PDB file of C-alpha atoms and ligand atoms in Angstrom:
ATOM      1  CA  UNK Z 762       1.796 107.634  64.548  1.00  0.00           C
ATOM      2  CA  UNK Z 763       2.538 105.024  61.861  1.00  0.00           C
ATOM      3  CA  UNK Z 764      -0.084 102.263  61.826  1.00  0.00           C
ATOM      4  CA  UNK Z 765       0.557  99.017  59.791  1.00  0.00           C
ATOM      5  CA  UNK Z 766      -2.114  98.958  57.023  1.00  0.00           C
ATOM      6  CA  UNK Z 767      -4.379  95.961  57.314  1.00  0.00           C
ATOM      7  CA  UNK Z 768      -6.384  94.571  54.404  1.00  0.00           C
ATOM      8  CA  UNK Z 769      -8.868  91.846  55.049  1.00  0.00           C
ATOM      9  CA  UNK Z 770     -11.046  89.793  52.644  1.00  0.00           C
ATOM     10  CA  UNK Z 771     -14.494  88.801  53.957  1.00  0.00           C
ATOM     11  CA  UNK Z 772     -15.616  85.980  51.727  1.00  0.00           C
ATOM     12  CA  UNK Z 773     -18.983  85.830  53.355  1.00  0.00           C
ATOM     13  CA  UNK Z 774     -21.015  82.618  52.264  1.00  0.00           C
ATOM     14  CA  UNK Z 775     -18.874  82.071  49.229  1.00  0.00           C
ATOM     15  CA  UNK Z 776     -16.314  79.294  48.247  1.00  0.00           C
ATOM     16  CA  UNK Z 777     -16.353  75.628  48.611  1.00  0.00           C
ATOM     17  CA  UNK Z 778     -13.230  74.047  49.995  1.00  0.00           C
ATOM     18  CA  UNK Z 779     -11.958  73.410  46.520  1.00  0.00           C
ATOM     19  CA  UNK Z 780     -12.683  77.004  45.338  1.00  0.00           C
ATOM     20  CA  UNK Z 781     -11.125  78.341  48.551  1.00  0.00           C
ATOM     21  CA  UNK Z 782      -7.886  76.512  48.015  1.00  0.00           C
ATOM     22  CA  UNK Z 783      -7.670  77.634  44.401  1.00  0.00           C
ATOM     23  CA  UNK Z 784      -8.067  81.292  45.413  1.00  0.00           C
ATOM     24  CA  UNK Z 785      -5.544  81.080  48.163  1.00  0.00           C
ATOM     25  CA  UNK Z 786      -3.002  79.429  45.890  1.00  0.00           C
ATOM     26  CA  UNK Z 787      -3.260  82.325  43.403  1.00  0.00           C
ATOM     27  CA  UNK Z 788      -3.319  84.948  46.098  1.00  0.00           C
ATOM     28  CA  UNK Z 789      -0.190  83.578  47.731  1.00  0.00           C
ATOM     29  CA  UNK Z 790       1.760  84.041  44.487  1.00  0.00           C
ATOM     30  CA  UNK Z 791       0.175  87.444  43.697  1.00  0.00           C
ATOM     31  CA  UNK Z 792       1.189  89.069  47.044  1.00  0.00           C
ATOM     32  CA  UNK Z 793       4.265  87.055  47.938  1.00  0.00           C
ATOM     33  CA  UNK Z 794       6.528  90.134  47.562  1.00  0.00           C
ATOM     34  CA  UNK Z 795       4.291  92.587  49.467  1.00  0.00           C
ATOM     35  CA  UNK Z 796       5.742  93.956  52.669  1.00  0.00           C
ATOM     36  CA  UNK Z 797       4.440  96.160  55.510  1.00  0.00           C
ATOM     37  CA  UNK Z 798       0.787  95.427  54.817  1.00  0.00           C
ATOM     38  CA  UNK Z 799      -0.976  92.907  57.019  1.00  0.00           C
ATOM     39  CA  UNK Z 800      -3.307  90.668  55.074  1.00  0.00           C
ATOM     40  CA  UNK Z 801      -6.106  88.414  56.356  1.00  0.00           C
ATOM     41  CA  UNK Z 802      -8.727  86.251  54.588  1.00  0.00           C
ATOM     42  CA  UNK Z 803     -12.041  85.159  56.182  1.00  0.00           C
ATOM     43  CA  UNK Z 804     -13.398  82.049  54.515  1.00  0.00           C
ATOM     44  CA  UNK Z 805     -16.606  80.338  55.620  1.00  0.00           C
ATOM     45  CA  UNK Z 806     -16.221  78.042  58.581  1.00  0.00           C
ATOM     46  CA  UNK Z 807     -16.170  74.917  56.249  1.00  0.00           C
ATOM     47  CA  UNK Z 808     -13.059  76.031  54.484  1.00  0.00           C
ATOM     48  CA  UNK Z 809     -11.072  77.307  57.502  1.00  0.00           C
ATOM     49  CA  UNK Z 810      -8.986  74.278  58.283  1.00  0.00           C
ATOM     50  CA  UNK Z 811      -8.008  73.650  54.632  1.00  0.00           C
ATOM     51  CA  UNK Z 812      -7.188  77.233  54.149  1.00  0.00           C
ATOM     52  CA  UNK Z 813      -5.124  77.225  57.314  1.00  0.00           C
ATOM     53  CA  UNK Z 814      -3.023  74.358  55.972  1.00  0.00           C
ATOM     54  CA  UNK Z 815      -2.526  76.147  52.678  1.00  0.00           C
ATOM     55  CA  UNK Z 816      -1.435  79.321  54.443  1.00  0.00           C
ATOM     56  CA  UNK Z 817       1.338  77.652  56.380  1.00  0.00           C
ATOM     57  CA  UNK Z 818       4.684  79.346  55.875  1.00  0.00           C
ATOM     58  CA  UNK Z 819       2.972  82.585  54.640  1.00  0.00           C
ATOM     59  CA  UNK Z 820       2.250  85.774  56.624  1.00  0.00           C
ATOM     60  CA  UNK Z 821      -1.441  85.779  55.588  1.00  0.00           C
ATOM     61  CA  UNK Z 822      -3.710  85.669  58.538  1.00  0.00           C
ATOM     62  CA  UNK Z 823      -6.775  83.489  58.834  1.00  0.00           C
ATOM     63  CA  UNK Z 824     -10.059  84.969  60.203  1.00  0.00           C
ATOM     64  CA  UNK Z 825     -13.448  83.607  60.955  1.00  0.00           C
ATOM     65  CA  UNK Z 826     -16.573  85.550  60.164  1.00  0.00           C
ATOM     66  CA  UNK Z 827     -18.452  84.988  63.450  1.00  0.00           C
ATOM     67  CA  UNK Z 828     -18.420  82.906  66.629  1.00  0.00           C
ATOM     68  CA  UNK Z 829     -20.635  82.078  69.612  1.00  0.00           C
ATOM     69  CA  UNK Z 830     -19.639  83.106  73.056  1.00  0.00           C
ATOM     70  CA  UNK Z 831     -19.790  79.837  75.000  1.00  0.00           C
ATOM     71  CA  UNK Z 832     -16.884  77.406  74.867  1.00  0.00           C
ATOM     72  CA  UNK Z 833     -18.993  74.317  74.163  1.00  0.00           C
ATOM     73  CA  UNK Z 834     -22.395  72.842  74.895  1.00  0.00           C
ATOM     74  CA  UNK Z 835     -25.956  72.459  73.564  1.00  0.00           C
ATOM     75  CA  UNK Z 836     -25.931  75.302  71.116  1.00  0.00           C
ATOM     76  CA  UNK Z 837     -26.878  73.629  67.796  1.00  0.00           C
ATOM     77  CA  UNK Z 838     -25.312  75.191  64.807  1.00  0.00           C
ATOM     78  CA  UNK Z 839     -22.786  77.446  66.633  1.00  0.00           C
ATOM     79  CA  UNK Z 840     -18.982  77.539  66.663  1.00  0.00           C
ATOM     80  CA  UNK Z 841     -16.875  78.497  69.719  1.00  0.00           C
ATOM     81  CA  UNK Z 842     -13.773  80.653  69.960  1.00  0.00           C
ATOM     82  CA  UNK Z 843     -11.812  77.553  71.062  1.00  0.00           C
ATOM     83  CA  UNK Z 844     -12.852  75.721  67.903  1.00  0.00           C
ATOM     84  CA  UNK Z 845     -11.792  78.627  65.782  1.00  0.00           C
ATOM     85  CA  UNK Z 846      -8.350  78.723  67.499  1.00  0.00           C
ATOM     86  CA  UNK Z 847      -7.946  75.028  66.857  1.00  0.00           C
ATOM     87  CA  UNK Z 848      -8.377  75.347  63.133  1.00  0.00           C
ATOM     88  CA  UNK Z 849      -5.778  78.125  62.954  1.00  0.00           C
ATOM     89  CA  UNK Z 850      -7.706  81.414  63.162  1.00  0.00           C
ATOM     90  CA  UNK Z 851      -5.974  84.447  64.529  1.00  0.00           C
ATOM     91  CA  UNK Z 852      -8.764  86.730  63.906  1.00  0.00           C
ATOM     92  CA  UNK Z 853     -12.542  86.782  63.893  1.00  0.00           C
ATOM     93  CA  UNK Z 854     -14.966  89.370  62.454  1.00  0.00           C
ATOM     94  CA  UNK Z 855     -17.612  90.384  64.996  1.00  0.00           C
ATOM     95  CA  UNK Z 856     -20.730  92.455  64.495  1.00  0.00           C
ATOM     96  CA  UNK Z 857     -20.817  92.613  60.687  1.00  0.00           C
ATOM     97  CA  UNK Z 858     -23.907  94.477  59.581  1.00  0.00           C
ATOM     98  CA  UNK Z 859     -25.196  91.284  57.828  1.00  0.00           C
ATOM     99  CA  UNK Z 860     -25.094  89.593  61.201  1.00  0.00           C
ATOM    100  CA  UNK Z 861     -26.920  92.417  62.833  1.00  0.00           C
ATOM    101  CA  UNK Z 862     -29.513  92.804  59.955  1.00  0.00           C
ATOM    102  CA  UNK Z 863     -30.308  89.103  59.235  1.00  0.00           C
ATOM    103  CA  UNK Z 864     -29.426  87.318  62.345  1.00  0.00           C
ATOM    104  CA  UNK Z 865     -30.601  89.628  65.033  1.00  0.00           C
ATOM    105  CA  UNK Z 866     -27.219  90.502  66.520  1.00  0.00           C
ATOM    106  CA  UNK Z 867     -27.417  93.523  68.925  1.00  0.00           C
ATOM    107  CA  UNK Z 868     -24.750  95.611  70.597  1.00  0.00           C
ATOM    108  CA  UNK Z 869     -25.162  93.408  73.640  1.00  0.00           C
ATOM    109  CA  UNK Z 870     -24.557  90.146  71.755  1.00  0.00           C
ATOM    110  CA  UNK Z 871     -21.680  91.719  69.869  1.00  0.00           C
ATOM    111  CA  UNK Z 872     -20.154  92.710  73.307  1.00  0.00           C
ATOM    112  CA  UNK Z 873     -20.444  89.144  74.516  1.00  0.00           C
ATOM    113  CA  UNK Z 874     -18.803  87.819  71.487  1.00  0.00           C
ATOM    114  CA  UNK Z 875     -15.975  90.354  71.684  1.00  0.00           C
ATOM    115  CA  UNK Z 876     -15.223  89.360  75.232  1.00  0.00           C
ATOM    116  CA  UNK Z 877     -15.395  85.673  74.421  1.00  0.00           C
ATOM    117  CA  UNK Z 878     -13.039  86.075  71.385  1.00  0.00           C
ATOM    118  CA  UNK Z 879     -10.388  88.049  73.434  1.00  0.00           C
ATOM    119  CA  UNK Z 880     -10.664  85.643  76.431  1.00  0.00           C
ATOM    120  CA  UNK Z 881      -9.530  82.823  73.967  1.00  0.00           C
ATOM    121  CA  UNK Z 882      -6.741  84.888  72.630  1.00  0.00           C
ATOM    122  CA  UNK Z 883      -8.333  85.757  69.225  1.00  0.00           C
ATOM    123  CA  UNK Z 884      -7.891  89.233  67.816  1.00  0.00           C
ATOM    124  CA  UNK Z 885     -10.922  90.658  66.190  1.00  0.00           C
ATOM    125  CA  UNK Z 886     -12.294  93.029  63.630  1.00  0.00           C
ATOM    126  CA  UNK Z 887     -15.201  94.857  65.168  1.00  0.00           C
ATOM    127  CA  UNK Z 888     -17.665  96.299  62.656  1.00  0.00           C
ATOM    128  CA  UNK Z 889     -19.773  99.280  62.985  1.00  0.00           C
ATOM    129  CA  UNK Z 890     -21.799 101.397  60.447  1.00  0.00           C
ATOM    130  CA  UNK Z 891     -24.968 103.269  59.784  1.00  0.00           C
ATOM    131  CA  UNK Z 892     -27.907 102.577  57.391  1.00  0.00           C
ATOM    132  CA  UNK Z 893     -28.781 104.880  54.527  1.00  0.00           C
ATOM    133  CA  UNK Z 894     -31.733 106.109  56.557  1.00  0.00           C
ATOM    134  CA  UNK Z 895     -29.474 106.947  59.505  1.00  0.00           C
ATOM    135  CA  UNK Z 896     -27.238 108.950  57.210  1.00  0.00           C
ATOM    136  CA  UNK Z 897     -30.159 110.768  55.631  1.00  0.00           C
ATOM    137  CA  UNK Z 898     -31.493 111.596  59.100  1.00  0.00           C
ATOM    138  CA  UNK Z 899     -28.055 112.862  60.198  1.00  0.00           C
ATOM    139  CA  UNK Z 900     -27.697 110.108  62.613  1.00  0.00           C
ATOM    140  CA  UNK Z 901     -24.410 108.628  61.513  1.00  0.00           C
ATOM    141  CA  UNK Z 902     -22.342 109.763  64.459  1.00  0.00           C
ATOM    142  CA  UNK Z 903     -24.983 108.900  67.049  1.00  0.00           C
ATOM    143  CA  UNK Z 904     -25.504 105.361  65.554  1.00  0.00           C
ATOM    144  CA  UNK Z 905     -21.745 104.696  65.320  1.00  0.00           C
ATOM    145  CA  UNK Z 906     -21.264 106.009  68.858  1.00  0.00           C
ATOM    146  CA  UNK Z 907     -23.917 103.780  70.193  1.00  0.00           C
ATOM    147  CA  UNK Z 908     -22.458 100.719  68.501  1.00  0.00           C
ATOM    148  CA  UNK Z 909     -18.997 101.572  69.867  1.00  0.00           C
ATOM    149  CA  UNK Z 910     -20.129 102.176  73.517  1.00  0.00           C
ATOM    150  CA  UNK Z 911     -22.319  99.048  73.449  1.00  0.00           C
ATOM    151  CA  UNK Z 912     -19.895  96.763  71.619  1.00  0.00           C
ATOM    152  CA  UNK Z 913     -16.950  97.832  73.868  1.00  0.00           C
ATOM    153  CA  UNK Z 914     -18.688  97.994  77.216  1.00  0.00           C
ATOM    154  CA  UNK Z 915     -16.445  96.735  79.999  1.00  0.00           C
ATOM    155  CA  UNK Z 916     -13.275  96.569  77.872  1.00  0.00           C
ATOM    156  CA  UNK Z 917      -9.939  98.249  78.798  1.00  0.00           C
ATOM    157  CA  UNK Z 918      -6.901  99.441  76.927  1.00  0.00           C
ATOM    158  CA  UNK Z 919      -5.230  95.951  77.003  1.00  0.00           C
ATOM    159  CA  UNK Z 920      -8.200  94.453  75.105  1.00  0.00           C
ATOM    160  CA  UNK Z 921      -8.428  97.300  72.625  1.00  0.00           C
ATOM    161  CA  UNK Z 922      -4.872  96.512  71.590  1.00  0.00           C
ATOM    162  CA  UNK Z 923      -6.078  93.219  70.156  1.00  0.00           C
ATOM    163  CA  UNK Z 924      -8.820  94.809  68.077  1.00  0.00           C
ATOM    164  CA  UNK Z 925      -9.282  96.473  64.788  1.00  0.00           C
ATOM    165  CA  UNK Z 926     -12.406  98.586  64.082  1.00  0.00           C
ATOM    166  CA  UNK Z 927     -14.129  98.404  60.655  1.00  0.00           C
ATOM    167  CA  UNK Z 928     -16.349 101.298  59.698  1.00  0.00           C
ATOM    168  CA  UNK Z 929     -18.724  99.903  57.100  1.00  0.00           C
ATOM    169  CA  UNK Z 930     -21.646 102.129  56.106  1.00  0.00           C
ATOM    170  CA  UNK Z 931     -24.402  99.730  55.266  1.00  0.00           C
ATOM    171  CA  UNK Z 932     -25.579 101.709  52.177  1.00  0.00           C
ATOM    172  CA  UNK Z 933     -22.033 101.201  50.743  1.00  0.00           C
ATOM    173  CA  UNK Z 934     -21.837  97.329  51.169  1.00  0.00           C
ATOM    174  CA  UNK Z 935     -22.255  95.329  48.064  1.00  0.00           C
ATOM    175  CA  UNK Z 936     -23.922  98.236  46.329  1.00  0.00           C
ATOM    176  CA  UNK Z 937     -21.066  99.651  44.264  1.00  0.00           C
ATOM    177  CA  UNK Z 938     -21.638 102.972  46.177  1.00  0.00           C
ATOM    178  CA  UNK Z 939     -18.383 103.652  48.082  1.00  0.00           C
ATOM    179  CA  UNK Z 940     -18.180 106.447  50.632  1.00  0.00           C
ATOM    180  CA  UNK Z 941     -16.030 109.132  49.249  1.00  0.00           C
ATOM    181  CA  UNK Z 942     -12.524 109.137  51.009  1.00  0.00           C
ATOM    182  CA  UNK Z 943     -13.734 112.350  52.732  1.00  0.00           C
ATOM    183  CA  UNK Z 944     -17.008 110.944  53.969  1.00  0.00           C
ATOM    184  CA  UNK Z 945     -15.183 107.788  55.385  1.00  0.00           C
ATOM    185  CA  UNK Z 946     -12.376 109.927  56.878  1.00  0.00           C
ATOM    186  CA  UNK Z 947     -14.913 112.028  58.781  1.00  0.00           C
ATOM    187  CA  UNK Z 948     -16.283 109.012  60.512  1.00  0.00           C
ATOM    188  CA  UNK Z 949     -12.958 107.371  61.085  1.00  0.00           C
ATOM    189  CA  UNK Z 950     -11.821 110.641  62.733  1.00  0.00           C
ATOM    190  CA  UNK Z 951     -14.942 110.559  64.857  1.00  0.00           C
ATOM    191  CA  UNK Z 952     -14.295 106.974  65.913  1.00  0.00           C
ATOM    192  CA  UNK Z 953     -10.637 107.731  66.785  1.00  0.00           C
ATOM    193  CA  UNK Z 954     -11.827 110.708  68.877  1.00  0.00           C
ATOM    194  CA  UNK Z 955     -14.391 108.585  70.664  1.00  0.00           C
ATOM    195  CA  UNK Z 956     -11.609 106.069  71.481  1.00  0.00           C
ATOM    196  CA  UNK Z 957      -9.575 108.855  72.807  1.00  0.00           C
ATOM    197  CA  UNK Z 958     -12.388 109.841  75.197  1.00  0.00           C
ATOM    198  CA  UNK Z 959     -13.085 106.199  76.256  1.00  0.00           C
ATOM    199  CA  UNK Z 960      -9.474 105.050  76.426  1.00  0.00           C
ATOM    200  CA  UNK Z 961      -5.964 106.207  76.723  1.00  0.00           C
ATOM    201  CA  UNK Z 962      -4.284 108.416  74.182  1.00  0.00           C
ATOM    202  CA  UNK Z 963      -1.910 105.603  73.284  1.00  0.00           C
ATOM    203  CA  UNK Z 964      -4.746 103.217  72.364  1.00  0.00           C
ATOM    204  CA  UNK Z 965      -6.660 105.794  70.306  1.00  0.00           C
ATOM    205  CA  UNK Z 966      -3.561 106.500  68.293  1.00  0.00           C
ATOM    206  CA  UNK Z 967      -2.521 102.818  67.858  1.00  0.00           C
ATOM    207  CA  UNK Z 968      -5.981 101.253  66.970  1.00  0.00           C
ATOM    208  CA  UNK Z 969      -6.381 100.554  63.342  1.00  0.00           C
ATOM    209  CA  UNK Z 970      -9.644 101.517  61.632  1.00  0.00           C
ATOM    210  CA  UNK Z 971     -10.558  99.807  58.369  1.00  0.00           C
ATOM    211  CA  UNK Z 972     -13.005 101.147  55.869  1.00  0.00           C
ATOM    212  CA  UNK Z 973     -15.377  98.647  54.335  1.00  0.00           C
ATOM    213  CA  UNK Z 974     -18.119  99.001  51.580  1.00  0.00           C
ATOM    214  CA  UNK Z 975     -17.542  98.459  47.891  1.00  0.00           C
ATOM    215  CA  UNK Z 976     -13.724  98.748  48.106  1.00  0.00           C
ATOM    216  CA  UNK Z 977     -12.168  98.154  44.732  1.00  0.00           C
ATOM    217  CA  UNK Z 978      -8.558  98.397  43.152  1.00  0.00           C
ATOM    218  CA  UNK Z 979      -9.826 101.676  41.728  1.00  0.00           C
ATOM    219  CA  UNK Z 980     -10.794 103.323  44.929  1.00  0.00           C
ATOM    220  CA  UNK Z 981      -8.351 101.781  47.497  1.00  0.00           C
ATOM    221  CA  UNK Z 982      -5.619 104.371  46.991  1.00  0.00           C
ATOM    222  CA  UNK Z 983      -7.800 107.507  47.618  1.00  0.00           C
ATOM    223  CA  UNK Z 984      -9.127 105.826  50.790  1.00  0.00           C
ATOM    224  CA  UNK Z 985      -5.731 104.769  52.103  1.00  0.00           C
ATOM    225  CA  UNK Z 986      -4.441 108.280  51.506  1.00  0.00           C
ATOM    226  CA  UNK Z 987      -6.760 109.568  54.321  1.00  0.00           C
ATOM    227  CA  UNK Z 988      -4.897 110.018  57.635  1.00  0.00           C
ATOM    228  CA  UNK Z 989      -7.274 107.859  59.771  1.00  0.00           C
ATOM    229  CA  UNK Z 990      -8.002 105.085  57.248  1.00  0.00           C
ATOM    230  CA  UNK Z 991      -5.623 102.192  58.116  1.00  0.00           C
ATOM    231  CA  UNK Z 992      -6.979  99.463  55.894  1.00  0.00           C
ATOM    232  CA  UNK Z 993      -9.970  97.818  54.339  1.00  0.00           C
ATOM    233  CA  UNK Z 994     -12.466  95.039  54.908  1.00  0.00           C
ATOM    234  CA  UNK Z 995     -13.185  93.872  51.439  1.00  0.00           C
ATOM    235  CA  UNK Z 996     -16.177  91.780  50.478  1.00  0.00           C
ATOM    236  CA  UNK Z 997     -16.939  91.231  46.668  1.00  0.00           C
ATOM    237  CA  UNK Z 998     -13.443  92.209  45.456  1.00  0.00           C
ATOM    238  CA  UNK Z 999     -11.777  89.710  47.807  1.00  0.00           C
ATOM    239  CA  UNK Z1000     -13.390  86.796  45.965  1.00  0.00           C
ATOM    240  CA  UNK Z1001     -10.821  87.005  43.004  1.00  0.00           C
ATOM    241  CA  UNK Z1002      -7.110  86.878  43.474  1.00  0.00           C
ATOM    242  CA  UNK Z1003      -6.739  89.579  40.759  1.00  0.00           C
ATOM    243  CA  UNK Z1004      -8.725  92.189  42.398  1.00  0.00           C
ATOM    244  CA  UNK Z1005      -7.865  91.406  46.065  1.00  0.00           C
ATOM    245  CA  UNK Z1006      -4.105  91.316  45.348  1.00  0.00           C
ATOM    246  CA  UNK Z1007      -4.379  94.806  43.607  1.00  0.00           C
ATOM    247  CA  UNK Z1008      -6.042  96.135  46.652  1.00  0.00           C
ATOM    248  CA  UNK Z1009      -3.326  94.641  48.936  1.00  0.00           C
ATOM    249  CA  UNK Z1010      -0.652  96.205  46.574  1.00  0.00           C
ATOM    250  CA  UNK Z1011      -2.138  99.677  46.810  1.00  0.00           C
ATOM    251  CA  UNK Z1012       1.173 101.192  47.521  1.00  0.00           C
ATOM    252  CA  UNK Z1013       2.432 100.174  44.043  1.00  0.00           C
ATOM    253  CA  UNK Z1014      -0.243 102.261  42.309  1.00  0.00           C
TER     254      UNK Z1014
HETATM  255  P1  PGA F 907     -18.326  94.702  49.800  1.00  0.00           P
HETATM  256  O1  PGA F 907     -18.454  94.126  51.287  1.00  0.00           O
HETATM  257  O2  PGA F 907     -16.786  95.018  49.736  1.00  0.00           O
HETATM  258  O3  PGA F 907     -18.758  93.644  48.831  1.00  0.00           O
HETATM  259  O4  PGA F 907     -19.134  95.981  49.821  1.00  0.00           O
HETATM  260  C1  PGA F 907     -17.800  94.618  52.391  1.00  0.00           C
HETATM  261  C2  PGA F 907     -18.118  93.941  53.651  1.00  0.00           C
HETATM  262  O5  PGA F 907     -19.336  93.615  53.892  1.00  0.00           O
HETATM  263  O6  PGA F 907     -17.333  93.648  54.469  1.00  0.00           O
END
């Protein structure tokens, strides 16, 4: 089964509108010739519309980093799926570990957000991953399994076709400690096997699973060589056109 590689840059709480436009302009040039890799960027909310305008005529996708599940109403500080669609988002990242750690998101709220995104026609990147303590206590598989079962509760094959899963071990995020390709592959294989149990064979073979956690131009190739690693969710290295474009161009290495 051939899955289209998908490289997404999660800018987190970085880049003013001016800085975002500068980065996108450089990136467009640096990856203009790249074919057969899907690329997305996830700027902060405030830069989405400007980046959307700058991306017109390119195949780079626009992603948001979060959403709220209601369409509108008295929810101070929140942003709805409808609003994200309107500013040009095709994707939204849901359940990132920083949202879970610092903003109290649970498998249940992640599930509500996933359903709301899909109902509005947004595709999504659904993040899972264990802490260092979980890994040391040999709980990696059980934690990831719980996150998948909870996050995907009530969803069928059709919904899964609009989703990408990102496996991001928390101990590897922003720490410079990447999982080895073999460590990542082991969990990716487990996730695909889990999808096979919960869903049809077609879906489990089609669904793309990204790796995230200190991905760099130096380690991307080894990760992408693994059979069940279909792309990357890149944080720090997505903030510069030079490093992000090298990651996108991993096939040229
Ligand atoms: P990092 O972040 O590449 O800076 O480790 C990845 C992520 O959190 O998505």
